[in-house]
Amino acid sequence: TTHATERYLLDEMPELERFQFEEHYFSCAECAEAIRLGGLMREGVAQGLVAEEGARNTEHGTRSAEHGTRNTE
């Protein structure tokens, strides 16, 4: 089964359960830390994906320049 913090971060909780969990994690250091770390992980993954996409676009532009074509993407 998925843990409550994971379900919360993945927005898999119905609204009432989400409100109840929020009340809980504001007073539970362990859950608050899990939410904080999960949020940081999600941001890191998103930044990594953006950086990876930028690297691919740069690489594609370099290849296009080597072949005398323009990158129109």
mmCIF file of N, CA and C in Angstrom:
data_model
loop_
_atom_site.group_PDB
_atom_site.id
_atom_site.type_symbol
_atom_site.label_atom_id
_atom_site.label_comp_id
_atom_site.label_asym_id
_atom_site.label_seq_id
_atom_site.Cartn_x
_atom_site.Cartn_y
_atom_site.Cartn_z
ATOM 1 N N THR A 1 0.830 -1.196 0.000
ATOM 2 C CA THR A 1 0.000 0.000 0.000
ATOM 3 C C THR A 1 0.870 1.253 0.000
ATOM 4 N N THR A 2 0.340 2.326 -0.476
ATOM 5 C CA THR A 2 1.047 3.590 -0.519
ATOM 6 C C THR A 2 0.919 4.294 0.827
ATOM 7 N N HIS A 3 2.004 4.859 1.313
ATOM 8 C CA HIS A 3 1.995 5.593 2.572
ATOM 9 C C HIS A 3 1.244 6.908 2.407
ATOM 10 N N ALA A 4 0.736 7.421 3.518
ATOM 11 C CA ALA A 4 -0.041 8.650 3.478
ATOM 12 C C ALA A 4 0.760 9.816 2.913
ATOM 13 N N THR A 5 2.037 9.928 3.293
ATOM 14 C CA THR A 5 2.829 11.048 2.772
ATOM 15 C C THR A 5 2.990 10.953 1.258
ATOM 16 N N GLU A 6 3.181 9.745 0.758
ATOM 17 C CA GLU A 6 3.303 9.568 -0.698
ATOM 18 C C GLU A 6 1.993 9.906 -1.384
ATOM 19 N N ARG A 7 0.902 9.432 -0.825
ATOM 20 C CA ARG A 7 -0.412 9.724 -1.424
ATOM 21 C C ARG A 7 -0.682 11.226 -1.409
ATOM 22 N N TYR A 8 -0.263 11.893 -0.336
ATOM 23 C CA TYR A 8 -0.454 13.337 -0.231
ATOM 24 C C TYR A 8 0.357 14.048 -1.323
ATOM 25 N N LEU A 9 1.630 13.693 -1.435
ATOM 26 C CA LEU A 9 2.491 14.342 -2.432
ATOM 27 C C LEU A 9 2.043 14.068 -3.861
ATOM 28 N N LEU A 10 1.465 12.904 -4.088
ATOM 29 C CA LEU A 10 0.995 12.541 -5.419
ATOM 30 C C LEU A 10 -0.429 13.019 -5.689
ATOM 31 N N ASP A 11 -1.001 13.729 -4.725
ATOM 32 C CA ASP A 11 -2.370 14.262 -4.826
ATOM 33 C C ASP A 11 -3.379 13.143 -5.085
ATOM 34 N N GLU A 12 -3.199 12.034 -4.351
ATOM 35 C CA GLU A 12 -4.081 10.879 -4.505
ATOM 36 C C GLU A 12 -5.127 10.773 -3.391
ATOM 37 N N MET A 13 -5.222 11.796 -2.537
ATOM 38 C CA MET A 13 -6.168 11.759 -1.422
ATOM 39 C C MET A 13 -7.427 12.541 -1.771
ATOM 40 N N PRO A 14 -8.576 12.009 -1.361
ATOM 41 C CA PRO A 14 -9.791 12.813 -1.485
ATOM 42 C C PRO A 14 -9.647 14.063 -0.598
ATOM 43 N N GLU A 15 -10.389 15.087 -0.892
ATOM 44 C CA GLU A 15 -10.251 16.370 -0.212
ATOM 45 C C GLU A 15 -10.348 16.256 1.314
ATOM 46 N N LEU A 16 -11.334 15.548 1.826
ATOM 47 C CA LEU A 16 -11.504 15.429 3.276
ATOM 48 C C LEU A 16 -10.294 14.749 3.910
ATOM 49 N N GLU A 17 -9.827 13.663 3.299
ATOM 50 C CA GLU A 17 -8.663 12.958 3.830
ATOM 51 C C GLU A 17 -7.426 13.856 3.775
ATOM 52 N N ARG A 18 -7.321 14.645 2.727
ATOM 53 C CA ARG A 18 -6.194 15.572 2.582
ATOM 54 C C ARG A 18 -6.202 16.595 3.716
ATOM 55 N N PHE A 19 -7.348 17.169 4.003
ATOM 56 C CA PHE A 19 -7.463 18.143 5.097
ATOM 57 C C PHE A 19 -7.099 17.497 6.428
ATOM 58 N N GLN A 20 -7.568 16.288 6.653
ATOM 59 C CA GLN A 20 -7.262 15.585 7.896
ATOM 60 C C GLN A 20 -5.759 15.292 7.993
ATOM 61 N N PHE A 21 -5.168 14.890 6.912
ATOM 62 C CA PHE A 21 -3.737 14.606 6.919
ATOM 63 C C PHE A 21 -2.943 15.885 7.160
ATOM 64 N N GLU A 22 -3.365 16.989 6.563
ATOM 65 C CA GLU A 22 -2.673 18.264 6.780
ATOM 66 C C GLU A 22 -2.718 18.660 8.250
ATOM 67 N N GLU A 23 -3.841 18.482 8.893
ATOM 68 C CA GLU A 23 -3.937 18.760 10.329
ATOM 69 C C GLU A 23 -2.938 17.898 11.096
ATOM 70 N N HIS A 24 -2.804 16.638 10.698
ATOM 71 C CA HIS A 24 -1.890 15.721 11.358
ATOM 72 C C HIS A 24 -0.430 16.116 11.128
ATOM 73 N N TYR A 25 -0.034 16.329 9.882
ATOM 74 C CA TYR A 25 1.394 16.503 9.623
ATOM 75 C C TYR A 25 1.935 17.826 10.143
ATOM 76 N N PHE A 26 1.070 18.801 10.371
ATOM 77 C CA PHE A 26 1.537 20.045 10.979
ATOM 78 C C PHE A 26 1.951 19.834 12.431
ATOM 79 N N SER A 27 1.455 18.778 13.047
ATOM 80 C CA SER A 27 1.824 18.497 14.440
ATOM 81 C C SER A 27 2.709 17.256 14.572
ATOM 82 N N CYS A 28 3.089 16.626 13.466
ATOM 83 C CA CYS A 28 3.907 15.414 13.490
ATOM 84 C C CYS A 28 5.222 15.692 12.759
ATOM 85 N N ALA A 29 6.306 15.763 13.522
ATOM 86 C CA ALA A 29 7.607 16.085 12.930
ATOM 87 C C ALA A 29 8.029 15.064 11.881
ATOM 88 N N GLU A 30 7.739 13.801 12.094
ATOM 89 C CA GLU A 30 8.131 12.752 11.151
ATOM 90 C C GLU A 30 7.416 12.914 9.808
ATOM 91 N N CYS A 31 6.124 13.134 9.844
ATOM 92 C CA CYS A 31 5.362 13.316 8.595
ATOM 93 C C CYS A 31 5.728 14.635 7.910
ATOM 94 N N ALA A 32 5.929 15.687 8.705
ATOM 95 C CA ALA A 32 6.315 16.980 8.132
ATOM 96 C C ALA A 32 7.642 16.859 7.407
ATOM 97 N N GLU A 33 8.598 16.130 7.990
ATOM 98 C CA GLU A 33 9.899 15.934 7.354
ATOM 99 C C GLU A 33 9.758 15.106 6.079
ATOM 100 N N ALA A 34 8.909 14.092 6.118
ATOM 101 C CA ALA A 34 8.687 13.263 4.925
ATOM 102 C C ALA A 34 8.085 14.099 3.797
ATOM 103 N N ILE A 35 7.169 14.986 4.121
ATOM 104 C CA ILE A 35 6.565 15.868 3.118
ATOM 105 C C ILE A 35 7.616 16.833 2.573
ATOM 106 N N ARG A 36 8.427 17.394 3.461
ATOM 107 C CA ARG A 36 9.479 18.327 3.042
ATOM 108 C C ARG A 36 10.474 17.640 2.100
ATOM 109 N N LEU A 37 10.935 16.459 2.490
ATOM 110 C CA LEU A 37 11.896 15.734 1.657
ATOM 111 C C LEU A 37 11.278 15.287 0.333
ATOM 112 N N GLY A 38 10.031 14.855 0.385
ATOM 113 C CA GLY A 38 9.348 14.457 -0.845
ATOM 114 C C GLY A 38 9.201 15.624 -1.806
ATOM 115 N N GLY A 39 8.890 16.805 -1.263
ATOM 116 C CA GLY A 39 8.784 18.002 -2.095
ATOM 117 C C GLY A 39 10.119 18.369 -2.718
ATOM 118 N N LEU A 40 11.198 18.264 -1.926
ATOM 119 C CA LEU A 40 12.539 18.539 -2.455
ATOM 120 C C LEU A 40 12.913 17.551 -3.549
ATOM 121 N N MET A 41 12.553 16.289 -3.345
ATOM 122 C CA MET A 41 12.853 15.277 -4.353
ATOM 123 C C MET A 41 12.103 15.577 -5.647
ATOM 124 N N ARG A 42 10.840 15.939 -5.527
ATOM 125 C CA ARG A 42 10.041 16.248 -6.715
ATOM 126 C C ARG A 42 10.642 17.439 -7.463
ATOM 127 N N GLU A 43 11.058 18.480 -6.712
ATOM 128 C CA GLU A 43 11.682 19.641 -7.346
ATOM 129 C C GLU A 43 12.991 19.257 -8.033
ATOM 130 N N GLY A 44 13.787 18.428 -7.367
ATOM 131 C CA GLY A 44 15.051 17.995 -7.938
ATOM 132 C C GLY A 44 14.860 17.209 -9.212
ATOM 133 N N VAL A 45 13.876 16.334 -9.216
ATOM 134 C CA VAL A 45 13.597 15.548 -10.419
ATOM 135 C C VAL A 45 13.138 16.472 -11.541
ATOM 136 N N ALA A 46 12.255 17.415 -11.207
ATOM 137 C CA ALA A 46 11.767 18.345 -12.227
ATOM 138 C C ALA A 46 12.919 19.167 -12.798
ATOM 139 N N GLN A 47 13.828 19.646 -11.941
ATOM 140 C CA GLN A 47 14.973 20.425 -12.415
ATOM 141 C C GLN A 47 15.892 19.560 -13.274
ATOM 142 N N GLY A 48 16.058 18.311 -12.873
ATOM 143 C CA GLY A 48 16.884 17.399 -13.654
ATOM 144 C C GLY A 48 16.301 17.149 -15.024
ATOM 145 N N LEU A 49 14.994 17.015 -15.092
ATOM 146 C CA LEU A 49 14.343 16.803 -16.380
ATOM 147 C C LEU A 49 14.467 18.030 -17.263
ATOM 148 N N VAL A 50 14.346 19.210 -16.665
ATOM 149 C CA VAL A 50 14.489 20.444 -17.435
ATOM 150 C C VAL A 50 15.922 20.559 -17.938
ATOM 151 N N ALA A 51 16.903 20.268 -17.070
ATOM 152 C CA ALA A 51 18.304 20.350 -17.476
ATOM 153 C C ALA A 51 18.602 19.326 -18.566
ATOM 154 N N GLU A 52 18.057 18.126 -18.424
ATOM 155 C CA GLU A 52 18.271 17.079 -19.424
ATOM 156 C C GLU A 52 17.686 17.495 -20.768
ATOM 157 N N GLU A 53 16.499 18.079 -20.755
ATOM 158 C CA GLU A 53 15.863 18.529 -21.998
ATOM 159 C C GLU A 53 16.690 19.642 -22.633
ATOM 160 N N GLY A 54 17.211 20.557 -21.808
ATOM 161 C CA GLY A 54 18.059 21.629 -22.328
ATOM 162 C C GLY A 54 19.323 21.081 -22.957
ATOM 163 N N ALA A 55 19.907 20.063 -22.323
ATOM 164 C CA ALA A 55 21.122 19.448 -22.870
ATOM 165 C C ALA A 55 20.816 18.775 -24.211
ATOM 166 N N ARG A 56 19.673 18.122 -24.299
ATOM 167 C CA ARG A 56 19.298 17.480 -25.564
ATOM 168 C C ARG A 56 19.118 18.516 -26.657
ATOM 169 N N ASN A 57 18.469 19.634 -26.329
ATOM 170 C CA ASN A 57 18.254 20.676 -27.332
ATOM 171 C C ASN A 57 19.576 21.278 -27.773
ATOM 172 N N THR A 58 20.486 21.489 -26.832
ATOM 173 C CA THR A 58 21.799 22.031 -27.156
ATOM 174 C C THR A 58 22.564 21.061 -28.034
ATOM 175 N N GLU A 59 22.536 19.788 -27.673
ATOM 176 C CA GLU A 59 23.223 18.769 -28.453
ATOM 177 C C GLU A 59 22.652 18.703 -29.867
ATOM 178 N N HIS A 60 21.318 18.771 -29.977
ATOM 179 C CA HIS A 60 20.680 18.727 -31.289
ATOM 180 C C HIS A 60 21.096 19.939 -32.124
ATOM 181 N N GLY A 61 21.160 21.112 -31.496
ATOM 182 C CA GLY A 61 21.575 22.315 -32.207
ATOM 183 C C GLY A 61 23.003 22.212 -32.692
ATOM 184 N N THR A 62 23.868 21.611 -31.878
ATOM 185 C CA THR A 62 25.271 21.425 -32.271
ATOM 186 C C THR A 62 25.361 20.490 -33.466
ATOM 187 N N ARG A 63 24.643 19.399 -33.420
ATOM 188 C CA ARG A 63 24.663 18.457 -34.549
ATOM 189 C C ARG A 63 24.148 19.120 -35.812
ATOM 190 N N SER A 64 23.075 19.908 -35.670
ATOM 191 C CA SER A 64 22.520 20.581 -36.844
ATOM 192 C C SER A 64 23.543 21.533 -37.440
ATOM 193 N N ALA A 65 24.268 22.260 -36.590
ATOM 194 C CA ALA A 65 25.271 23.206 -37.069
ATOM 195 C C ALA A 65 26.396 22.468 -37.786
ATOM 196 N N GLU A 66 26.759 21.302 -37.268
ATOM 197 C CA GLU A 66 27.822 20.518 -37.895
ATOM 198 C C GLU A 66 27.425 20.056 -39.290
ATOM 199 N N HIS A 67 26.135 19.868 -39.526
ATOM 200 C CA HIS A 67 25.640 19.374 -40.809
ATOM 201 C C HIS A 67 25.171 20.507 -41.706
ATOM 202 N N GLY A 68 25.396 21.753 -41.269
ATOM 203 C CA GLY A 68 25.031 22.894 -42.097
ATOM 204 C C GLY A 68 23.538 23.159 -42.124
ATOM 205 N N THR A 69 22.794 22.661 -41.131
ATOM 206 C CA THR A 69 21.362 22.933 -41.059
ATOM 207 C C THR A 69 21.076 23.710 -39.800
ATOM 208 N N ARG A 70 19.929 24.313 -39.761
ATOM 209 C CA ARG A 70 19.515 25.071 -38.585
ATOM 210 C C ARG A 70 18.571 24.258 -37.725
ATOM 211 N N ASN A 71 18.682 24.401 -36.424
ATOM 212 C CA ASN A 71 17.751 23.776 -35.493
ATOM 213 C C ASN A 71 16.516 24.674 -35.421
ATOM 214 N N THR A 72 15.386 24.205 -35.920
ATOM 215 C CA THR A 72 14.165 25.023 -35.940
ATOM 216 C C THR A 72 13.226 24.667 -34.807
ATOM 217 N N GLU A 73 13.635 23.795 -33.910
ATOM 218 C CA GLU A 73 12.776 23.407 -32.780
ATOM 219 C C GLU A 73 12.843 24.430 -31.689
#
